[in-house]
Amino acid sequence: WPADFATRPLQGQSADGVITLGVTPSWHRIQEHQFAFGNPLSDLDVQQRRAVAVIGWDVYTQLMGENVQALGQRIRVNGHEVTIVGVVGHRGTVLGQSRDNMILLPFPTFETFFGRRKTTVVFVKVADVGLMSAAMARAEEAMRIRHRLRPMQDNDFTVEASDALVGFWNRLTSLLFAIIPSVVAIGVLVGGIVIMNIMLMSVNERTHEIGIRKSLGARARDIRRQFLIEAVTMSVLGGAMGVVAGTLFSALIAAATPLPARVSALSVLGALSLGAGVGVVFGVVPAARAARLDPVVALRAET
């Protein structure tokens, strides 16, 4: 059962927030661990309550650095010395949470260090996914016998399949993908209206400037292009500010939760392109109004 504890080697380095697990040797087979150095925990380690440990790749690199001999070195786990017998190779992350920041102890050794836990997790792996339902029924039957439950008594344990986590993640992402487009559409519409109003006000305030430019030979398309460029620039700058805010927000989510959150280069390009498109669409009306102004009327407007 996992617990967060600091790990401190005898040389003085430390790694905080390491997940410490008390396991049996079959855990390595279920998790399909590939060892970078050393060997997995053995049945003898469990039977003799040996003070040994298998560490994850993150713990290894934090405490010792790469290309350093880890086997046989001793570290402290919650104040107790253990000897490293194996290092699991790099396994990456799941939902933004590292799978390598761990220390595995023989289950009885874990109980000696941290006391007995009221909650114990038993992992069962089947050879084929088609056997999942039957295996869960057998596991439930075995647990009821083990807990000495009568036929009418409810289970005091739960049996869950790994696809429950996948199902939760799929439901969460489906909900997000259903809500986010609506929020984006509303934001784009409101932002576009704001840009259009700003540009219309700009046309009214700069009527005299437009008249002077037209009297000096500027064509309608020149005026139209000028105001379109201003609208696009304004919307792209707004999109860039949104990208910065989104990047900071995603970094906060990644730091505070196990959910993966990042801003990709493709999403940045999409945001800026969307901003430019909004500027073009909602800048057409102000630009067209400015282009239609009669130079004589425009020059007379501020006199």
Short mmCIF file of C-alpha atoms in Angstrom, two decimals:
data_model
loop_
_atom_site.label_atom_id
_atom_site.label_comp_id
_atom_site.label_asym_id
_atom_site.label_seq_id
_atom_site.Cartn_x
_atom_site.Cartn_y
_atom_site.Cartn_z
CA TRP A 1 0.00 0.00 0.00
CA PRO A 2 1.54 3.34 -1.02
CA ALA A 3 2.68 5.97 1.42
CA ASP A 4 4.68 9.17 0.93
CA PHE A 5 7.97 9.27 2.81
CA ALA A 6 11.31 10.96 2.32
CA THR A 7 14.21 8.79 1.30
CA ARG A 8 17.70 9.70 2.43
CA PRO A 9 20.89 7.87 1.45
CA LEU A 10 23.76 7.68 3.90
CA GLN A 11 25.83 10.10 1.76
CA GLY A 12 23.40 12.96 2.44
CA GLN A 13 21.28 13.32 -0.71
CA SER A 14 17.51 13.13 -0.35
CA ALA A 15 14.38 12.61 -2.45
CA ASP A 16 11.06 13.73 -0.98
CA GLY A 17 7.58 12.50 -1.82
CA VAL A 18 8.72 9.05 -2.89
CA ILE A 19 5.93 6.46 -3.09
CA THR A 20 6.86 3.52 -0.88
CA LEU A 21 5.14 0.19 -1.54
CA GLY A 22 5.15 -3.07 0.38
CA VAL A 23 4.87 -5.83 -2.23
CA THR A 24 5.39 -9.53 -2.90
CA PRO A 25 7.66 -10.80 -5.71
CA SER A 26 4.70 -11.37 -8.06
CA TRP A 27 4.24 -7.58 -8.21
CA HIS A 28 7.16 -7.37 -10.64
CA ARG A 29 5.52 -9.84 -13.00
CA ILE A 30 2.14 -8.12 -12.87
CA GLN A 31 3.71 -4.72 -13.55
CA GLU A 32 6.07 -6.22 -16.16
CA HIS A 33 9.10 -4.51 -14.65
CA GLN A 34 12.22 -4.34 -16.80
CA PHE A 35 15.29 -4.03 -14.61
CA ALA A 36 18.10 -1.63 -15.47
CA PHE A 37 20.28 -3.08 -12.71
CA GLY A 38 20.04 -5.95 -10.24
CA ASN A 39 17.16 -8.31 -9.56
CA PRO A 40 13.55 -8.19 -8.33
CA LEU A 41 12.54 -8.97 -4.79
CA SER A 42 12.50 -12.70 -4.01
CA ASP A 43 10.35 -15.00 -1.90
CA LEU A 44 13.29 -15.32 0.49
CA ASP A 45 13.30 -11.55 0.99
CA VAL A 46 9.67 -11.76 2.04
CA GLN A 47 10.06 -14.85 4.24
CA GLN A 48 13.08 -13.49 6.11
CA ARG A 49 11.81 -9.88 6.29
CA ARG A 50 15.02 -8.65 4.74
CA ALA A 51 15.83 -4.94 4.77
CA VAL A 52 16.23 -4.71 1.00
CA ALA A 53 14.62 -2.50 -1.62
CA VAL A 54 14.03 -2.12 -5.33
CA ILE A 55 13.97 1.52 -6.44
CA GLY A 56 12.47 3.29 -9.44
CA TRP A 57 14.47 5.16 -12.05
CA ASP A 58 13.58 8.61 -10.71
CA VAL A 59 14.74 7.70 -7.21
CA TYR A 60 17.97 6.28 -8.64
CA THR A 61 18.78 9.41 -10.66
CA GLN A 62 17.81 11.80 -7.84
CA LEU A 63 19.90 10.06 -5.20
CA MET A 64 22.89 8.87 -7.18
CA GLY A 65 22.79 10.18 -10.72
CA GLU A 66 23.09 8.05 -13.83
CA ASN A 67 26.04 5.72 -14.50
CA VAL A 68 26.59 5.22 -10.76
CA GLN A 69 26.66 1.81 -9.11
CA ALA A 70 23.49 1.52 -7.01
CA LEU A 71 23.45 -2.18 -6.11
CA GLY A 72 24.56 -2.84 -2.57
CA GLN A 73 24.29 0.79 -1.50
CA ARG A 74 22.28 1.55 1.58
CA ILE A 75 19.61 4.20 1.90
CA ARG A 76 17.28 5.27 4.68
CA VAL A 77 13.53 4.85 4.28
CA ASN A 78 11.58 6.55 7.05
CA GLY A 79 14.62 6.25 9.31
CA HIS A 80 15.38 2.59 8.52
CA GLU A 81 18.39 1.42 6.51
CA VAL A 82 17.79 -0.82 3.51
CA THR A 83 20.10 -2.21 0.85
CA ILE A 84 19.34 -1.66 -2.85
CA VAL A 85 19.08 -4.95 -4.76
CA GLY A 86 17.52 -3.70 -8.01
CA VAL A 87 16.68 -0.63 -10.11
CA VAL A 88 13.62 -0.68 -12.36
CA GLY A 89 14.14 0.89 -15.78
CA HIS A 90 12.38 4.08 -16.88
CA ARG A 91 8.60 3.55 -17.27
CA GLY A 92 7.26 7.08 -17.89
CA THR A 93 4.06 8.63 -16.53
CA VAL A 94 0.35 7.88 -16.27
CA LEU A 95 -2.09 10.83 -16.16
CA GLY A 96 0.88 13.07 -15.56
CA GLN A 97 2.10 11.11 -12.52
CA SER A 98 5.53 9.47 -12.61
CA ARG A 99 5.69 5.68 -12.41
CA ASP A 100 9.40 5.80 -11.53
CA ASN A 101 9.35 7.72 -8.23
CA MET A 102 8.94 4.62 -6.06
CA ILE A 103 10.63 2.30 -3.58
CA LEU A 104 9.51 -1.32 -3.30
CA LEU A 105 10.01 -3.17 -0.02
CA PRO A 106 9.16 -6.77 0.90
CA PHE A 107 5.66 -6.64 2.31
CA PRO A 108 6.61 -7.81 5.86
CA THR A 109 9.49 -5.32 5.91
CA PHE A 110 7.10 -2.54 4.97
CA GLU A 111 4.83 -3.50 7.86
CA THR A 112 7.84 -3.48 10.21
CA PHE A 113 8.80 0.05 9.11
CA PHE A 114 5.35 1.62 8.87
CA GLY A 115 3.01 -0.63 10.85
CA ARG A 116 0.13 -2.78 9.61
CA ARG A 117 -2.27 -1.12 7.22
CA LYS A 118 -6.04 -1.52 7.43
CA THR A 119 -6.22 -1.47 3.63
CA THR A 120 -4.41 -4.00 1.49
CA VAL A 121 -4.62 -4.18 -2.30
CA VAL A 122 -4.38 -7.52 -4.10
CA PHE A 123 -3.58 -7.35 -7.82
CA VAL A 124 -4.62 -10.16 -10.16
CA LYS A 125 -3.53 -10.37 -13.80
CA VAL A 126 -5.27 -12.57 -16.37
CA ALA A 127 -3.70 -14.04 -19.48
CA ASP A 128 -6.52 -12.89 -21.76
CA VAL A 129 -8.99 -10.02 -21.49
CA GLY A 130 -11.82 -12.44 -22.27
CA LEU A 131 -11.19 -14.13 -18.92
CA MET A 132 -11.65 -10.87 -16.96
CA SER A 133 -15.25 -11.43 -15.83
CA ALA A 134 -14.60 -15.00 -14.69
CA ALA A 135 -11.42 -13.96 -12.89
CA MET A 136 -13.23 -11.16 -11.05
CA ALA A 137 -15.94 -13.59 -9.95
CA ARG A 138 -13.32 -16.05 -8.69
CA ALA A 139 -11.47 -13.26 -6.88
CA GLU A 140 -14.67 -12.09 -5.22
CA GLU A 141 -15.46 -15.66 -4.15
CA ALA A 142 -11.97 -16.12 -2.71
CA MET A 143 -12.17 -12.83 -0.80
CA ARG A 144 -15.58 -13.65 0.68
CA ILE A 145 -14.24 -16.99 1.91
CA ARG A 146 -11.15 -15.31 3.29
CA HIS A 147 -13.26 -12.70 5.11
CA ARG A 148 -15.68 -15.38 6.33
CA LEU A 149 -18.75 -13.60 4.98
CA ARG A 150 -22.15 -15.29 5.09
CA PRO A 151 -24.27 -15.51 1.90
CA MET A 152 -26.53 -12.61 2.93
CA GLN A 153 -23.72 -10.33 4.06
CA ASP A 154 -22.46 -7.55 1.82
CA ASN A 155 -18.85 -7.44 0.71
CA ASP A 156 -16.50 -5.48 2.97
CA PHE A 157 -14.10 -5.12 0.06
CA THR A 158 -14.26 -4.02 -3.57
CA VAL A 159 -13.23 -5.78 -6.77
CA GLU A 160 -12.30 -3.41 -9.59
CA ALA A 161 -10.87 -3.88 -13.07
CA SER A 162 -8.17 -1.65 -14.52
CA ASP A 163 -10.56 -0.51 -17.23
CA ALA A 164 -12.47 1.41 -14.55
CA LEU A 165 -9.71 4.01 -14.54
CA VAL A 166 -9.70 4.12 -18.32
CA GLY A 167 -13.48 4.50 -18.33
CA PHE A 168 -13.29 7.38 -15.84
CA TRP A 169 -10.67 9.12 -17.98
CA ASN A 170 -12.74 8.65 -21.14
CA ARG A 171 -15.84 10.08 -19.44
CA LEU A 172 -13.84 13.04 -18.15
CA THR A 173 -12.31 13.83 -21.55
CA SER A 174 -15.71 13.40 -23.27
CA LEU A 175 -17.24 15.90 -20.86
CA LEU A 176 -14.41 18.36 -21.42
CA PHE A 177 -14.59 18.05 -25.20
CA ALA A 178 -18.36 18.63 -25.01
CA ILE A 179 -18.05 21.79 -22.90
CA ILE A 180 -14.86 23.40 -24.23
CA PRO A 181 -16.07 24.02 -27.84
CA SER A 182 -19.15 25.84 -26.52
CA VAL A 183 -17.04 28.00 -24.21
CA VAL A 184 -14.61 28.76 -27.03
CA ALA A 185 -17.46 29.67 -29.40
CA ILE A 186 -18.97 32.06 -26.86
CA GLY A 187 -15.56 33.60 -26.18
CA VAL A 188 -14.87 34.05 -29.89
CA LEU A 189 -18.27 35.67 -30.46
CA VAL A 190 -17.93 38.05 -27.52
CA GLY A 191 -14.34 38.91 -28.43
CA GLY A 192 -15.30 39.54 -32.05
CA ILE A 193 -18.14 41.87 -31.06
CA VAL A 194 -15.79 43.78 -28.76
CA ILE A 195 -13.21 44.15 -31.54
CA MET A 196 -15.87 45.31 -34.00
CA ASN A 197 -17.18 47.94 -31.56
CA ILE A 198 -13.66 49.19 -30.85
CA MET A 199 -12.93 49.50 -34.56
CA LEU A 200 -16.24 51.28 -35.23
CA MET A 201 -15.38 53.78 -32.50
CA SER A 202 -11.93 54.16 -34.04
CA VAL A 203 -13.49 54.92 -37.45
CA ASN A 204 -15.74 57.59 -35.90
CA GLU A 205 -12.84 59.18 -34.00
CA ARG A 206 -10.49 59.13 -37.01
CA THR A 207 -12.93 60.42 -39.66
CA HIS A 208 -10.77 63.50 -40.25
CA GLU A 209 -7.67 61.29 -40.71
CA ILE A 210 -9.50 59.17 -43.26
CA GLY A 211 -10.59 62.28 -45.15
CA ILE A 212 -7.01 63.61 -45.28
CA ARG A 213 -5.69 60.27 -46.56
CA LYS A 214 -8.35 60.07 -49.26
CA SER A 215 -7.74 63.68 -50.33
CA LEU A 216 -4.05 62.79 -50.72
CA GLY A 217 -4.85 59.90 -53.05
CA ALA A 218 -5.54 56.91 -50.80
CA ARG A 219 -7.98 54.52 -52.39
CA ALA A 220 -10.90 52.80 -50.69
CA ARG A 221 -9.05 49.50 -50.65
CA ASP A 222 -6.08 51.18 -48.93
CA ILE A 223 -8.35 52.43 -46.13
CA ARG A 224 -10.05 49.06 -45.93
CA ARG A 225 -6.71 47.26 -45.70
CA GLN A 226 -5.48 49.62 -42.98
CA PHE A 227 -8.42 48.98 -40.66
CA LEU A 228 -8.42 45.26 -41.36
CA ILE A 229 -4.75 45.08 -40.40
CA GLU A 230 -5.47 46.97 -37.18
CA ALA A 231 -8.33 44.60 -36.32
CA VAL A 232 -6.23 41.50 -37.05
CA THR A 233 -3.32 42.88 -35.01
CA MET A 234 -5.61 43.56 -32.07
CA SER A 235 -7.15 40.07 -32.18
CA VAL A 236 -3.77 38.32 -32.59
CA LEU A 237 -2.38 40.21 -29.59
CA GLY A 238 -5.43 39.10 -27.60
CA GLY A 239 -4.81 35.52 -28.75
CA ALA A 240 -1.16 35.76 -27.67
CA MET A 241 -2.22 36.94 -24.21
CA GLY A 242 -4.63 34.01 -24.06
CA VAL A 243 -1.81 31.60 -24.99
CA VAL A 244 0.35 32.96 -22.15
CA ALA A 245 -2.54 32.67 -19.67
CA GLY A 246 -3.36 29.16 -20.88
CA THR A 247 0.27 28.06 -20.56
CA LEU A 248 0.46 29.32 -16.98
CA PHE A 249 -2.89 27.70 -16.13
CA SER A 250 -1.86 24.34 -17.59
CA ALA A 251 1.42 24.47 -15.66
CA LEU A 252 -0.59 25.09 -12.47
CA ILE A 253 -2.89 22.13 -13.19
CA ALA A 254 0.09 19.85 -13.93
CA ALA A 255 1.78 20.91 -10.68
CA ALA A 256 -1.30 20.68 -8.45
CA THR A 257 -3.03 17.58 -9.87
CA PRO A 258 -2.09 14.24 -11.46
CA LEU A 259 -3.86 15.25 -14.66
CA PRO A 260 -1.64 15.83 -17.67
CA ALA A 261 -1.81 19.43 -18.86
CA ARG A 262 0.38 21.10 -21.44
CA VAL A 263 0.15 23.58 -24.29
CA SER A 264 1.42 22.16 -27.57
CA ALA A 265 2.88 24.13 -30.47
CA LEU A 266 -0.11 23.08 -32.59
CA SER A 267 -2.59 24.55 -30.10
CA VAL A 268 -0.60 27.82 -29.99
CA LEU A 269 -0.69 28.02 -33.79
CA GLY A 270 -4.41 27.25 -33.75
CA ALA A 271 -5.11 29.98 -31.16
CA LEU A 272 -3.20 32.62 -33.11
CA SER A 273 -4.85 31.56 -36.38
CA LEU A 274 -8.28 31.73 -34.75
CA GLY A 275 -7.45 35.20 -33.43
CA ALA A 276 -6.43 36.37 -36.89
CA GLY A 277 -9.63 34.92 -38.36
CA VAL A 278 -11.76 36.71 -35.77
CA GLY A 279 -10.00 39.97 -36.63
CA VAL A 280 -10.72 39.53 -40.34
CA VAL A 281 -14.38 38.53 -39.90
CA PHE A 282 -15.33 41.19 -37.34
CA GLY A 283 -13.08 43.87 -38.83
CA VAL A 284 -14.79 43.80 -42.23
CA VAL A 285 -17.74 46.02 -41.23
CA PRO A 286 -15.64 48.83 -39.66
CA ALA A 287 -13.13 48.67 -42.52
CA ALA A 288 -15.90 48.84 -45.13
CA ARG A 289 -17.50 51.81 -43.35
CA ALA A 290 -14.19 53.64 -43.28
CA ALA A 291 -13.57 52.88 -46.97
CA ARG A 292 -17.00 54.29 -47.98
CA LEU A 293 -16.50 57.66 -46.32
CA ASP A 294 -16.61 60.59 -48.69
CA PRO A 295 -13.40 62.63 -48.28
CA VAL A 296 -15.24 65.99 -48.35
CA VAL A 297 -17.74 64.87 -45.71
CA ALA A 298 -14.93 63.32 -43.66
CA LEU A 299 -12.88 66.52 -43.71
CA ARG A 300 -15.91 68.58 -42.75
CA ALA A 301 -16.80 66.30 -39.85
CA GLU A 302 -14.33 67.81 -37.37
CA THR A 303 -14.50 71.42 -38.55
#
